[in-house]
Structures are given as C-alpha cells and as structure tokens.
Coordinates of C-alpha atoms in Angstrom, one line a residue:
X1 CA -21.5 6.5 20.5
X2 CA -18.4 6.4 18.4
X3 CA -18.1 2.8 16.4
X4 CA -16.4 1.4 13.8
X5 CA -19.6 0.1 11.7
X6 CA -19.0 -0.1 8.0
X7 CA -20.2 2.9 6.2
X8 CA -23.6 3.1 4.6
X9 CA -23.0 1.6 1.4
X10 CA -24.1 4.7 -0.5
X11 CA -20.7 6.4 -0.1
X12 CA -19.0 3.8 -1.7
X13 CA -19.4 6.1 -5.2
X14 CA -19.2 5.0 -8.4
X15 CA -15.8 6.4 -10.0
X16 CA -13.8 3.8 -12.0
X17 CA -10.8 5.1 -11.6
X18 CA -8.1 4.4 -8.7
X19 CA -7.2 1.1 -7.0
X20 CA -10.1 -1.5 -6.0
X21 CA -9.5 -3.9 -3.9
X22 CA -12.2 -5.7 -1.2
X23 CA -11.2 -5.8 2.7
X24 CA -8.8 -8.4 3.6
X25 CA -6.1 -8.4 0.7
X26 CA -3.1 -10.0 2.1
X27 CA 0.5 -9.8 1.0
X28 CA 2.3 -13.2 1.8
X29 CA 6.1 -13.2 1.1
X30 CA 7.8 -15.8 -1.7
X31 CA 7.7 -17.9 1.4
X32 CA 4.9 -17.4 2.6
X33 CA 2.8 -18.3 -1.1
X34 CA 4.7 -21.2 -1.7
X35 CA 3.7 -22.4 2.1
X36 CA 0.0 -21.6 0.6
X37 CA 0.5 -23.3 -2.1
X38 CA 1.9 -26.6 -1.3
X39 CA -1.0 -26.7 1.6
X40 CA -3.8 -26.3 -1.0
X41 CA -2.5 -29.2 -2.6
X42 CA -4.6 -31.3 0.2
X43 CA -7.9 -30.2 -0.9
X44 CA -7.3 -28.7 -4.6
X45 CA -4.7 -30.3 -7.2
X46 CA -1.7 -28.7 -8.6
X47 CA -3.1 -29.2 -12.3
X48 CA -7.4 -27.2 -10.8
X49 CA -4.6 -24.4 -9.9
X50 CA -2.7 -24.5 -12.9
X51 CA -5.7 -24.2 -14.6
X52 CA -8.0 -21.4 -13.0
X53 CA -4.5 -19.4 -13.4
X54 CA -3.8 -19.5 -17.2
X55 CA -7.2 -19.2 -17.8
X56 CA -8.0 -16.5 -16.0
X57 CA -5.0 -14.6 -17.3
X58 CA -6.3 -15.4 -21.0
X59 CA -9.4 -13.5 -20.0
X60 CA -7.8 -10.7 -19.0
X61 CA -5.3 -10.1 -21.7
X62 CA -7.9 -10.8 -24.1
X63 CA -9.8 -8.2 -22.9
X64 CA -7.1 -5.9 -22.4
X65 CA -5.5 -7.0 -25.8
X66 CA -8.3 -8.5 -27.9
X67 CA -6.2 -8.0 -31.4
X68 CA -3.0 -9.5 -32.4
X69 CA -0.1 -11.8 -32.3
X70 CA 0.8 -13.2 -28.5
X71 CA 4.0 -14.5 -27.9
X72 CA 4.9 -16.5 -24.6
X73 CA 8.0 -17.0 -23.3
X74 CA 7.9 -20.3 -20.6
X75 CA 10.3 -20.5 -18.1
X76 CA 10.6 -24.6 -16.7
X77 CA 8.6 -24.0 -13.3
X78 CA 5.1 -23.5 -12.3
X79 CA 5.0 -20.0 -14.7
X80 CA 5.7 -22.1 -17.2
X81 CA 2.8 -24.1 -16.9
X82 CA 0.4 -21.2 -16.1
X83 CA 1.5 -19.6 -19.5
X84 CA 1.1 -23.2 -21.7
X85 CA -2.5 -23.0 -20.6
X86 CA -2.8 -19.5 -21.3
X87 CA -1.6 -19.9 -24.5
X88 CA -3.5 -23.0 -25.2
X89 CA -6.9 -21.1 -24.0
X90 CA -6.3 -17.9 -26.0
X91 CA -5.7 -20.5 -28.9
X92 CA -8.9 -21.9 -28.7
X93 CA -10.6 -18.8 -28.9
X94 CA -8.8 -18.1 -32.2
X95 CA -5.7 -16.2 -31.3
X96 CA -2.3 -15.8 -33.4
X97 CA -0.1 -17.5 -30.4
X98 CA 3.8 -19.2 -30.1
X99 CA 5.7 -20.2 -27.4
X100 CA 9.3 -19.9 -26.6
X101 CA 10.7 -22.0 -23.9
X102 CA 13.3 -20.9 -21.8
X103 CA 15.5 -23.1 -19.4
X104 CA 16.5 -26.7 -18.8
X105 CA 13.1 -28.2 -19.4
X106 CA 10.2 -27.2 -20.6
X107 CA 6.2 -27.2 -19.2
X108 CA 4.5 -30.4 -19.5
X109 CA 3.0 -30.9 -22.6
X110 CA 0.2 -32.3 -21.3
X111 CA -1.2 -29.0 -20.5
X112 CA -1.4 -28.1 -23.8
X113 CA -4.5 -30.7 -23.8
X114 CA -3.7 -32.3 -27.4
X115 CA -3.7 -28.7 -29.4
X116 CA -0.4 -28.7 -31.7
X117 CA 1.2 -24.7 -30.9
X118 CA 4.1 -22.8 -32.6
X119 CA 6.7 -23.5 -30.0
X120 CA 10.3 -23.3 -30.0
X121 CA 13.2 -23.3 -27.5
X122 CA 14.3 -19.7 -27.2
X123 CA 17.6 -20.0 -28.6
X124 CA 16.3 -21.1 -32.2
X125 CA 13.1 -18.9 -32.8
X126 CA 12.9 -17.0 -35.8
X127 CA 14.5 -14.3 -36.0
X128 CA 11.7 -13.0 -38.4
X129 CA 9.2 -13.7 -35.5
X130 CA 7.2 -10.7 -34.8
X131 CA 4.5 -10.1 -31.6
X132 CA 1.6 -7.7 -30.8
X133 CA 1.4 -9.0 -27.0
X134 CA 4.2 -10.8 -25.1
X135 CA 3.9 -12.7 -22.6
X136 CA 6.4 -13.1 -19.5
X137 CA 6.3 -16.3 -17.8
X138 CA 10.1 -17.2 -17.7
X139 CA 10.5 -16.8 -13.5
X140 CA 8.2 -17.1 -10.4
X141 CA 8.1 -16.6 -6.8
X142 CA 11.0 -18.4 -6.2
X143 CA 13.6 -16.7 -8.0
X144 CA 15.9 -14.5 -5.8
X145 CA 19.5 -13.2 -7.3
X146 CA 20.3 -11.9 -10.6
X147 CA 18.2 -14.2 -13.5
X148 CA 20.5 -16.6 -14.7
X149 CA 22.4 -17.0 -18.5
X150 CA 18.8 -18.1 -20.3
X151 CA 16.3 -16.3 -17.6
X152 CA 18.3 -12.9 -18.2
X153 CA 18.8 -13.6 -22.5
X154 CA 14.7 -14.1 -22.4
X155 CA 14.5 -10.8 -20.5
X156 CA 16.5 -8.9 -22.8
X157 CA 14.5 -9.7 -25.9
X158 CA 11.1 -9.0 -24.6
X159 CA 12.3 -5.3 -23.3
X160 CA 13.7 -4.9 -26.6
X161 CA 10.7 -5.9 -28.6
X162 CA 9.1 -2.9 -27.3
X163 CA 5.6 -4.5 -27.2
X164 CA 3.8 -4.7 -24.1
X165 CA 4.4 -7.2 -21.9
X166 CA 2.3 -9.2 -19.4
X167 CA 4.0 -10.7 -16.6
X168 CA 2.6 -13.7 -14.9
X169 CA 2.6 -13.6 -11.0
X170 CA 5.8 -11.2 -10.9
X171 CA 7.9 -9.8 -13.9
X172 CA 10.7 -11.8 -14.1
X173 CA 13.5 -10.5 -12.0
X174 CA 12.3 -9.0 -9.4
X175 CA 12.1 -10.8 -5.2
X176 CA 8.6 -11.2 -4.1
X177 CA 9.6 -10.6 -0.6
X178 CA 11.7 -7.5 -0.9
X179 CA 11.1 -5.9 -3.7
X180 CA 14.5 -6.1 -4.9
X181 CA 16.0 -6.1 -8.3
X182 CA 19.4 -7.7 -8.9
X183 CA 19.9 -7.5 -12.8
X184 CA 17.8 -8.0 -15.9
X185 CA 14.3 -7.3 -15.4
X186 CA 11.0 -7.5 -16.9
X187 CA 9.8 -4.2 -17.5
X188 CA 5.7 -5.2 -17.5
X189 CA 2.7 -2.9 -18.5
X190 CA 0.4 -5.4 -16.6
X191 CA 0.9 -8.1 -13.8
X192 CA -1.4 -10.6 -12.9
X193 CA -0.8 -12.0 -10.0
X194 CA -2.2 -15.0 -8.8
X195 CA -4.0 -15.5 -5.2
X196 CA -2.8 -12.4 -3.4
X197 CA -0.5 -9.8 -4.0
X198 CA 3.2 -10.7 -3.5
X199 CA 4.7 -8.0 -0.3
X200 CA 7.8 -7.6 -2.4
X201 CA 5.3 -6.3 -5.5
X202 CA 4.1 -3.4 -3.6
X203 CA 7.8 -2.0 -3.0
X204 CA 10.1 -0.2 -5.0
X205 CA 12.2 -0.8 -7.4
X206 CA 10.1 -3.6 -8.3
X207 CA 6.6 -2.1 -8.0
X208 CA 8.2 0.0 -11.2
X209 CA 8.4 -3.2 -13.0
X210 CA 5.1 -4.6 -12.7
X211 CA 2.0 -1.7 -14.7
X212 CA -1.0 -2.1 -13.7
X213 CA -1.2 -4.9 -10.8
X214 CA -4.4 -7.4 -10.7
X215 CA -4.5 -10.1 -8.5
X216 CA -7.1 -13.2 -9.6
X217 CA -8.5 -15.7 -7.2
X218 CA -7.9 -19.1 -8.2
X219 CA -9.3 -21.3 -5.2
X220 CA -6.9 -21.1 -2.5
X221 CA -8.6 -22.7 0.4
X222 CA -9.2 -19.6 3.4
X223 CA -8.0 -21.5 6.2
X224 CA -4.3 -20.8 5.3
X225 CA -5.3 -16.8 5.0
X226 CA -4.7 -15.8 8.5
X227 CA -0.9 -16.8 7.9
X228 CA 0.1 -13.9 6.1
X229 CA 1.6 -10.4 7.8
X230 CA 0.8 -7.9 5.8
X231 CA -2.0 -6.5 3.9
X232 CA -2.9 -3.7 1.9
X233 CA -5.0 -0.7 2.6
X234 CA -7.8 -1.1 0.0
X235 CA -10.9 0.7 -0.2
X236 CA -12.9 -2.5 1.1
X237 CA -10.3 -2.1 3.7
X238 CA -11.1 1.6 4.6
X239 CA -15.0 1.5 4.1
X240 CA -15.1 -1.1 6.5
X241 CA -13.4 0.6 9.2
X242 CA -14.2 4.2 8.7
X243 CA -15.5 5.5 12.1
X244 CA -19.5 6.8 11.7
X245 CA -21.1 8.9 13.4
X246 CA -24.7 8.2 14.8
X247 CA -27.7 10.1 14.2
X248 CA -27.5 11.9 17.7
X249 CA -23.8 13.0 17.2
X250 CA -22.1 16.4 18.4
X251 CA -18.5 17.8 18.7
X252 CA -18.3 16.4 21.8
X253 CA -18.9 13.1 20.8
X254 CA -17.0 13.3 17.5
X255 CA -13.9 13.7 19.1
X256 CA -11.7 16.4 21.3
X257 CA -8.3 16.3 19.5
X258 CA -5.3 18.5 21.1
X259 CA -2.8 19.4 18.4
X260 CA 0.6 20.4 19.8
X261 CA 2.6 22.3 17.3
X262 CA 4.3 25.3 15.7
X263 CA 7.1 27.5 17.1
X264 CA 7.5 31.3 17.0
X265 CA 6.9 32.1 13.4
X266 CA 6.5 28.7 12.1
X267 CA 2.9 28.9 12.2
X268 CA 2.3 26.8 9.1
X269 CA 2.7 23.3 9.9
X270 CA 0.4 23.8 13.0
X271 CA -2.2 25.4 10.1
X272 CA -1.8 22.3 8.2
X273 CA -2.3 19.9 11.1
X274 CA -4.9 21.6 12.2
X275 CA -6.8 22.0 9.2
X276 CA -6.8 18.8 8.3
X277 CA -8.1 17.6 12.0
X278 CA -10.8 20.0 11.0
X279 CA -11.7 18.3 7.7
X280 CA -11.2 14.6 9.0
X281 CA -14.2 15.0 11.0
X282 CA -12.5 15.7 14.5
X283 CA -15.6 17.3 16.7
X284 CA -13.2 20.2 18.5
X285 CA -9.9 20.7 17.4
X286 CA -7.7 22.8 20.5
X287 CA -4.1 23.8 18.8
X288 CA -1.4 24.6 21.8
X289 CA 1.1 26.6 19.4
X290 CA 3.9 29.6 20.6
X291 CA 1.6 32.7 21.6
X292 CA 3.0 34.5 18.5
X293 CA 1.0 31.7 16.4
X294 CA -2.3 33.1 17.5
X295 CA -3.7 35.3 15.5
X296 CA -2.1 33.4 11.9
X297 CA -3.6 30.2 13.5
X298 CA -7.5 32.2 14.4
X299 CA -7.4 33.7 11.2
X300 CA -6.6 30.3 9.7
X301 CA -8.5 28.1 11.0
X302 CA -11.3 29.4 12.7
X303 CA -13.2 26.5 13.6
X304 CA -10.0 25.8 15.7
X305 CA -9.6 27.1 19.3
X306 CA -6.1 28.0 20.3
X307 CA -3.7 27.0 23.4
X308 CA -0.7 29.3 24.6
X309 CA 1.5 26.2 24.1
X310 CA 3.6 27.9 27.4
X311 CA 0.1 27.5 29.3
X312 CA -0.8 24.3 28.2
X313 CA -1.7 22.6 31.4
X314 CA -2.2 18.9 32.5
X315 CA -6.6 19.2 32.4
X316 CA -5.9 20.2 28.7
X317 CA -4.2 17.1 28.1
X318 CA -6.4 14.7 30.3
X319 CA -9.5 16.4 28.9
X320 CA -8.6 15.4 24.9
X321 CA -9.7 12.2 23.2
X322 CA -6.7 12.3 20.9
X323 CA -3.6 14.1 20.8
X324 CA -0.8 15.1 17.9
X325 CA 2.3 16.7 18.8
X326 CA 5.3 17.5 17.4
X327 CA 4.4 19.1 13.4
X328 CA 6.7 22.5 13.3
X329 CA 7.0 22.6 17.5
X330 CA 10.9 23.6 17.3
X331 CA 13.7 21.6 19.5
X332 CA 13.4 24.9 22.3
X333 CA 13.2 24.6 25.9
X334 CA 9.3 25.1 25.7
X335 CA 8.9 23.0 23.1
X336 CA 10.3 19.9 25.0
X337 CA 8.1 21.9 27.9
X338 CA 5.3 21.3 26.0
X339 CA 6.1 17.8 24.9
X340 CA 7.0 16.8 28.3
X341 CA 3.4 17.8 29.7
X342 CA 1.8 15.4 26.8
X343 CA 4.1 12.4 27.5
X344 CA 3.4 13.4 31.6
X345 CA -0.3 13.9 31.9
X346 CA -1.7 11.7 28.9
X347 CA -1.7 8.6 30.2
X348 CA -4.9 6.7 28.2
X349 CA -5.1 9.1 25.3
X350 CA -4.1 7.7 21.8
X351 CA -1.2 9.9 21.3
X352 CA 0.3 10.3 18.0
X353 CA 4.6 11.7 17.9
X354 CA 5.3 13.3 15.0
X355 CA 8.4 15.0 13.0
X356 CA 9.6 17.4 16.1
X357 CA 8.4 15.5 19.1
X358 CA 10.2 12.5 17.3
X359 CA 13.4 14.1 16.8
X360 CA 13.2 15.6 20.5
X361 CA 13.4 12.2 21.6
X362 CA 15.6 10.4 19.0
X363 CA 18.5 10.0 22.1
X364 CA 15.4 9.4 25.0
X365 CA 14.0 5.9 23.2
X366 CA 13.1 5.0 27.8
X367 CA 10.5 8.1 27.0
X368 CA 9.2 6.7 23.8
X369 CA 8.3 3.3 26.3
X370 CA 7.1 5.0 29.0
X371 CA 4.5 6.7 27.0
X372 CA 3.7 3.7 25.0
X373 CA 2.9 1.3 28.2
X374 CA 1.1 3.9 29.4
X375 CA -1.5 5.0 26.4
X376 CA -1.9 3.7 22.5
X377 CA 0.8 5.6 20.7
X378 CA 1.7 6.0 17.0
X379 CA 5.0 7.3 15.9
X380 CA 4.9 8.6 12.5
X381 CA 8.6 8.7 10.8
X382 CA 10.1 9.6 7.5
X383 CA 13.3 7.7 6.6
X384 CA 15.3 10.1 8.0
X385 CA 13.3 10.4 11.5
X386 CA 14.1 6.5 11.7
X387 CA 17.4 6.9 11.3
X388 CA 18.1 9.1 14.0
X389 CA 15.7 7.1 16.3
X390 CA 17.6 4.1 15.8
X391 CA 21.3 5.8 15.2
X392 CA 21.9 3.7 11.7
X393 CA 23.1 5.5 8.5
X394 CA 19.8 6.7 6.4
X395 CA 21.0 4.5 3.5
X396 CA 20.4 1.3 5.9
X397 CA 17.4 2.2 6.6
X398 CA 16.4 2.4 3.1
X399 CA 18.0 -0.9 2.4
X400 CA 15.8 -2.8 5.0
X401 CA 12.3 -0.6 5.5
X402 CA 9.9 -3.5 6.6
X403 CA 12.4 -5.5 9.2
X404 CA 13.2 -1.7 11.0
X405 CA 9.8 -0.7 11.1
X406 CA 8.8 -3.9 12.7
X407 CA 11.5 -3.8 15.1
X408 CA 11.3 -0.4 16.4
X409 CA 7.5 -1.4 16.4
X410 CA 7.9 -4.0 19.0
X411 CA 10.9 -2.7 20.9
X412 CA 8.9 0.6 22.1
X413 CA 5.6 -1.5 21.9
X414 CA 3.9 1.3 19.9
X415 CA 2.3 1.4 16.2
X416 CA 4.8 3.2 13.5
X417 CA 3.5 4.4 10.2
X418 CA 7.0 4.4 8.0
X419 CA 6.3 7.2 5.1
X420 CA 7.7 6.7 1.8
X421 CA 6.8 4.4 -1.1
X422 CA 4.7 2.5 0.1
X423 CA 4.2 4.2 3.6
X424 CA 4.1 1.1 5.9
X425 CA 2.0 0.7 9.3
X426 CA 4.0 -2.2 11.9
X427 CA 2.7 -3.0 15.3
X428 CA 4.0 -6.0 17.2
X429 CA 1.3 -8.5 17.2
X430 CA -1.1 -7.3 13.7
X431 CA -0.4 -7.8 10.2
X432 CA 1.6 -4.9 8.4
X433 CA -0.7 -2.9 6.7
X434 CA 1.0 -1.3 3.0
X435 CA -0.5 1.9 1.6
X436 CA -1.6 1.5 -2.2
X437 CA -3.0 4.5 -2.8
X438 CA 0.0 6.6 -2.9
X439 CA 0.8 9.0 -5.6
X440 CA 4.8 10.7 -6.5
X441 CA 1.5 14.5 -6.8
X442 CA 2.6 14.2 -2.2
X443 CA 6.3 14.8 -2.5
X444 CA 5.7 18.4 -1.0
X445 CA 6.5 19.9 2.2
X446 CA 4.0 19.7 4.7
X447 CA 2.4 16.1 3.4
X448 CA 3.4 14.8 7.1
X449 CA 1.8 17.7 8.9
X450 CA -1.3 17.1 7.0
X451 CA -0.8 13.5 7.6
X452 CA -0.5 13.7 11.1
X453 CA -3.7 15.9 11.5
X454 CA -6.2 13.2 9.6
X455 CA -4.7 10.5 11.4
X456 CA -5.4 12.8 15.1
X457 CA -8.9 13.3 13.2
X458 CA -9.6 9.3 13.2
X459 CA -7.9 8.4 16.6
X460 CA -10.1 11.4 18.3
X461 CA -13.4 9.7 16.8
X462 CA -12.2 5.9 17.9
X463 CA -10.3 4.6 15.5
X464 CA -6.8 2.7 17.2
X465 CA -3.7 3.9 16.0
X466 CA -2.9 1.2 13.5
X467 CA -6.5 1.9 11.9
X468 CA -6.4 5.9 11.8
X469 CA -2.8 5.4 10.1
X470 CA -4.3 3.5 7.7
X471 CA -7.6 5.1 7.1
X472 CA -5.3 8.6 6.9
X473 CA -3.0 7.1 4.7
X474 CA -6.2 5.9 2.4
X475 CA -8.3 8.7 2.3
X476 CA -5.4 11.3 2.2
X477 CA -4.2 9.6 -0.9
X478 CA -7.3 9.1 -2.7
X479 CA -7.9 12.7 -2.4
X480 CA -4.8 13.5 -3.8
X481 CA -5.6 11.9 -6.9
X482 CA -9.1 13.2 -7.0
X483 CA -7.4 16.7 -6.3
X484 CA -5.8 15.7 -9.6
X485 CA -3.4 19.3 -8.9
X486 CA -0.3 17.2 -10.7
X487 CA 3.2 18.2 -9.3
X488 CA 0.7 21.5 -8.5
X489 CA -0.7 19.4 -5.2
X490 CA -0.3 20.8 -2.3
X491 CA -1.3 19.8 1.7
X492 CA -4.1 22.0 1.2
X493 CA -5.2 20.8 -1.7
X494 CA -5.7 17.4 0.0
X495 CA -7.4 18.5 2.8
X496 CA -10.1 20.2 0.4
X497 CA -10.6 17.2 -1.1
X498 CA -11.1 14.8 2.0
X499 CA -14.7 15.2 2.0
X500 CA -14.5 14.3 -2.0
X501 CA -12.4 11.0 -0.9
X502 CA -15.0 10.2 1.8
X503 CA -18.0 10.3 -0.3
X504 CA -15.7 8.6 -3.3
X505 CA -13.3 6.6 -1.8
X506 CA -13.2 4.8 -5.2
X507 CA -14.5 1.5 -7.8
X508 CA -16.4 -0.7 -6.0
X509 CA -14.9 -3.5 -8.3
X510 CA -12.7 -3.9 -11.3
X511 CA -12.9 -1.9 -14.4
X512 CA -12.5 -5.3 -15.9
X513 CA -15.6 -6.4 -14.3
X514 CA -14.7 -10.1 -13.7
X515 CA -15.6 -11.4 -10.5
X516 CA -12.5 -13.1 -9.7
X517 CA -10.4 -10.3 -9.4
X518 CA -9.7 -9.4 -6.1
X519 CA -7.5 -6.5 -6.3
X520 CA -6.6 -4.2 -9.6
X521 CA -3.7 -1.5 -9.0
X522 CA -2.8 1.5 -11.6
X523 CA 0.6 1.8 -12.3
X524 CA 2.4 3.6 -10.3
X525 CA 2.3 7.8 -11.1

C-alpha cells in the first residue's frame, strides 16, 4: 500500500547545515500579518508582543554577536518599539548600546522600562560614533514605495558603516508582499523575522537583502494560521509527506511511471528524466523515446525499459501509475503523435507536461483543460514556457510571478510549479507552496529534465501533484548542496545524491538551538 505516513524519524539525519524549518511555515503577505496582528490583540496585548519580539532578537544577536558596540537605528512604528526593547534587554546584560531615532516621532519611552540609553535623533549623532553591530529597525511591514527623506538618509549610513547589520522583521526597503525594492535598501547579513516568514522575503531582489533569514515565534494565537496562502517547503514540510514504502513493497507497488521523451538524437534529456525516476524511488520506470534513442537510453539506464515512442499504444498509457512527457520530445509530427496518445488514453493518471509537451500546446490552452478535468495534472514551466502559454512578453511575466502562476493555475484547473528563484507550486484551492532550498550550483541545462523525472518518481508512488512538486523541488535541492559540485553541479550530480538527501534531508532544528525559532534560512548562494 502506497501512503503518505511521515518517515521514520531516523532519517531525519543530523547535519547542521541547510535550511530548518518544521511543517506548516506559512508566508502571509504585509496584509495578511498585519490582519494577524491586529486579531491577536483580542487575546494577547500589543506591549506581551512587543516584548517576546525584542527580546528574542537580543538573544539572537547576542549569540550571533556576543562582543561589541550595538547601534540601533528606530524608525516611529512598531520596529521601533521592537528595537527599544532589544536595546534595553541587551543593555541589561551589559552591552555597549545607542539608539538613533529616525522619523516624526520616536518609540515610547516607556519600553525602555526606566533604564537611561545613549539615544539621539539621527540627524545630530556624533559623528565620532562608532559600531560593532547595527541594528535596522527604521521600517516594517507596512512600508511600500521608495523609503522616504529620513527612512532612506538612515539607510545610507548603515550600508556605509560597513558593519553588519540586523534587520528587524524585513530590511528596510524592501515590500513584504512582492519582494520588490524601489530605492535605498538595507543590505542585512541577518533577518529576524517575527511570526512567520513574510511572502515578499522569499523573492528576489529582496531575498538578496535579508542574510541569513530566522523567523521567531512570539505567541501569535493558531486560530488565525489557516488564513495565509502560501508556505514554504521546509524539511518538516517534506519528512512529513514523503511517500514510504511498506515492509511488503515491490516495483509494482512502488510505482509504474511512463516517461515520454527524447527525439532522434536528443537522447539526453530522456537519460536525465529517466534517471532521476530511477533514483526517486519509481518501482518501473518505461521510457517511450524515438527508436534511434534505444540503445543510448539501455546502455544508460539499464534499470529502465524502453518504448518505440511511434508504438506507444493506449494499454501503455492506461497501464502506468504516473506519467511525464514532454523533456527533449521535439515539436515533430510524432512527437505531438505521441503527446496526443497521453492526453487521449490517460484519463485518471497524474500526468505531469513538461518543457516540449508544454510548448506543443502553448496555442491549444482547450487541450491543457481537457486533460486537466479529466486526471491530476501538473505543468511544470520556466519563465519563458509561461510566456508563450499565456502570449505576454517574458519581462511581464517576471514582473508579476505569483498572480500568473495562480491564474493560469485556476484557469486550466491544474497544479503549476513556476521554476526560477524561488520555484513556486499554485493550485486553485491550496496554499502556494515556495521552494527554500534552492541554490544559483542548478543554473545548468537539464535541471528541468531531472526535475520532471523526481517529481514522476513521487506522483507514481502516491504523492498528488502539488506534493511531488514540492517534495522534488526539496529533495532535488538539498542534494544539490550536499553534491556541493559548486558551478561544477550537474543533473547528474543531483540525482547521485538523492538517496544522500533522503537519508539527510537536513537540521532537525536551529543551529542556534533556541526553541522559538521556527524557521532559519542561509543566505542565499
């Protein structure tokens, strides 16, 4: 019996480096935190919040950067406040600290619970003032636009400091919900963000901004939780639904997966597909390539059987448990032959349409429907593959990632895993999920053939397409960094190393080791 139980606990390894993060790590937009926020405020007061934040991020930097001179900067809104306890706390544990204030009005003084602290508004401070640790709590969730005249003067001086910088919630500058940056900017070594993750923190150009990412819990109430759309694929994420197999288990339980791929001497991304079914645990993988593929394809992958793609017939696609098509399979006649047998005969197989197969039907979006009402399909783009499917310019599809991905999502009524930084996983009616484990090593060709042959190896042992998307994109990326090849990395090298990333899939908390973080995030590489 194929299930989704959570793996044994054993293979959660012990390696301390990579992202940790428990299951259920949601994203919320700036929207969608500050709808969080003002509901705690019925069970938990602003000032508890206020409180478990600053001192929280004084634990951290203090064990991050236990020596030396911390200087705050405080904007006049709730970042404010979290850094005037910060300050305060790493004050009463003996630290060199001063605060600049930045804005119309400062924190409440209050918070500073009766301790008298170097502080001065930002446009007097010494100019002999020196700093070992800076820290950056000018703007918050809030902010969208260019900082303003005092905002964007504070932001100048810390980058030019060169010390490193801890931003509070989100370097200042950046949108939580999109990710954009619109002028000065915070360039942080470490974020702490507080309660979850914001969306626009895990895209680019701000997720350059931010260092390492940690997210602290500071008593959100749960019941609000369930609001968000979007989380992130963490390994808590991935260990709990990782398909296992029972005791009793044979190829024929473990999954019959139909790769359909590779024209006439274009054998390769059918080899890397393949391979990677193979080492993703698919029981039997069957590859239907051009007959000239054969014998590069046996010697290949012998574990494989092969398919004269010309011969492929409607009991071989009705007989598979999963099926891939479209990696290397060529815009020819009997290539769409091929295709057209899949999208016919494989009604109630997960089906997952891939680089060729997509651009085949880039003008045919009534087939892309038919064979999503009919069977669980994924469509697995790159920016480019989008574009065409939708007919927009490749520079607005950049622009907008998230919102296009979610429409073409619901419009065909089919998952779509978006590739890029993050790669992003939309379906109409589940939460986004947003990859976190990705590395710059993948820019190589034949990253999306391998892809698409790990995500056919989790769909042919159970897993729905949203979940094999984001178990491939997990476990593909932590073995990339275990690979640890460097610009060197290739698809190969990644499929080697799957079995490393299934044994490891990485910490099984923080190398911090405080219990209230909930997520901790390298920079990015």
């Amino acid at each position: 019996m194929r299930g989704r139980e959570i793996m044994n606990t054993r293979a959660r390894g012990t390696s301390s480096d990579g992202v940790y993060g428990h299951d259920g790590v949601l994203l919320p937009t700036a929207a969608q935190a500050a709808a969080l926020d003002a509901a705690a405020h019925d069970t938990v007061s602003e000032a508890v919040l206020m409180e478990n934040a600053g001192r929280s991020a004084a634990q951290i930097l203090q064990r991050l950067h236990p020596r030396g001179r911390v200087v705050g900067f405080a904007g006049s809104g709730h970042n404010g406040g979290d850094l005037f306890v910060m300050l305060r706390t790493l004050h009463t544990w003996g630290r060199d600290v001063t605060i600049l204030t930045v804005g119309s009005r400062e924190p409440d003084h209050a918070l500073l619970h009766g301790h008298e602290l170097h502080t001065h508004r930002l446009s007097d401070f010494p100019r002999d003032l020196t700093a070992d640790i800076l820290v950056d709590g000018v703007l918050g969730t809030g902010s969208t636009g260019a900082p303003r005249a005092d905002a964007a003067a504070a932001i100048r001086v810390m980058n030019a400091m060169g010390r490193p910088i801890v931003a509070l919630d989100l370097p200042s500058g950046v949108d939580a919900t999109t990710g954009g940056v619109y002028g000065d900017v915070v360039d942080a070594s470490t974020t702490i963000t507080f309660g979850w993750p914001k969306l626009g923190l895990m895209m680019l150009p701000a997720r350059a901004h931010c260092g390492r990412l940690i997210a602290v819990d500071i008593g959100f109430p749960s019941s609000h939780e369930t609001a968000f759309a979007a989380e992130a694929i963490t390994p808590g994420w991935a260990i709990a639904r990782a398909p296992r197999r029972t005791p009793d288990a044979h190829k024929g339980t473990s999954g019959k997966l139909l790769v359909v791929a590779g024209q006439s001497g274009m054998a390769g991304a059918a080899v890397l597909a393949g391979r990677a079914a193979v080492r993703s645990g698919a029981g039997l993988v069957r590859i239907a390539s051009d007959a000239a593929n054969r014998t590069v394809l046996q010697l290949a992958i012998p574990e494989a059987t092969f398919i004269d793609r010309a011969a492929l017939s409607a009991e071989d696609v009705r007989d598979a448990t999963a099926i891939v098509a479209g990696p290397g399979l060529g815009r020819s006649d009997d290539a769409r032959a091929a295709l057209d047998m899949v999208l016919r005969h494989g009604a109630g197989v997960p089906t997952a349409l891939d680089a060729d197969a997509l651009n085949m039907l880039a003008d045919d979006r009534d087939a892309l429907q038919r064979a999503a009402a009919d069977r669980p399909l994924i469509i697995t783009p790159h920016p480019k593959e989008l574009s065409r499917l939708l007919g927009v310019p490749l520079v607005d599809v950049m622009k907008d990632r998230v919102s296009l991905a979610r429409d073409v999502a619901k419009e065909v009524g089919c998952v779509v895993l978006l590739k890029g930084q993050p790669s992003l996983v939309t379906s109409d009616a589940e939460p986004m999920l947003v990859n976190v484990v990705a590395t710059s090593d993948v820019a190589a060709a034949g990253m999306g053939d391998q892809l698409a042959g790990v995500i056919g190896g989790f769909m042919a042992a159970g897993s729905s397409p949203r979940e094999a998307a984001g178990l491939a994109l997990f476990y593909a990326g932590r073995a990339a960094r275990l690979a640890a090849q460097g610009r060197s990395l290739s698809p190969n090298d990644v499929s080697d190393m799957l079995s490393a990333a299934f044994a490891d899939p990485g910490p099984s908390r923080s190398s911090l080791r405080m219990p209230f973080i909930t997520f901790d995030q390298p920079a990015p590489s």
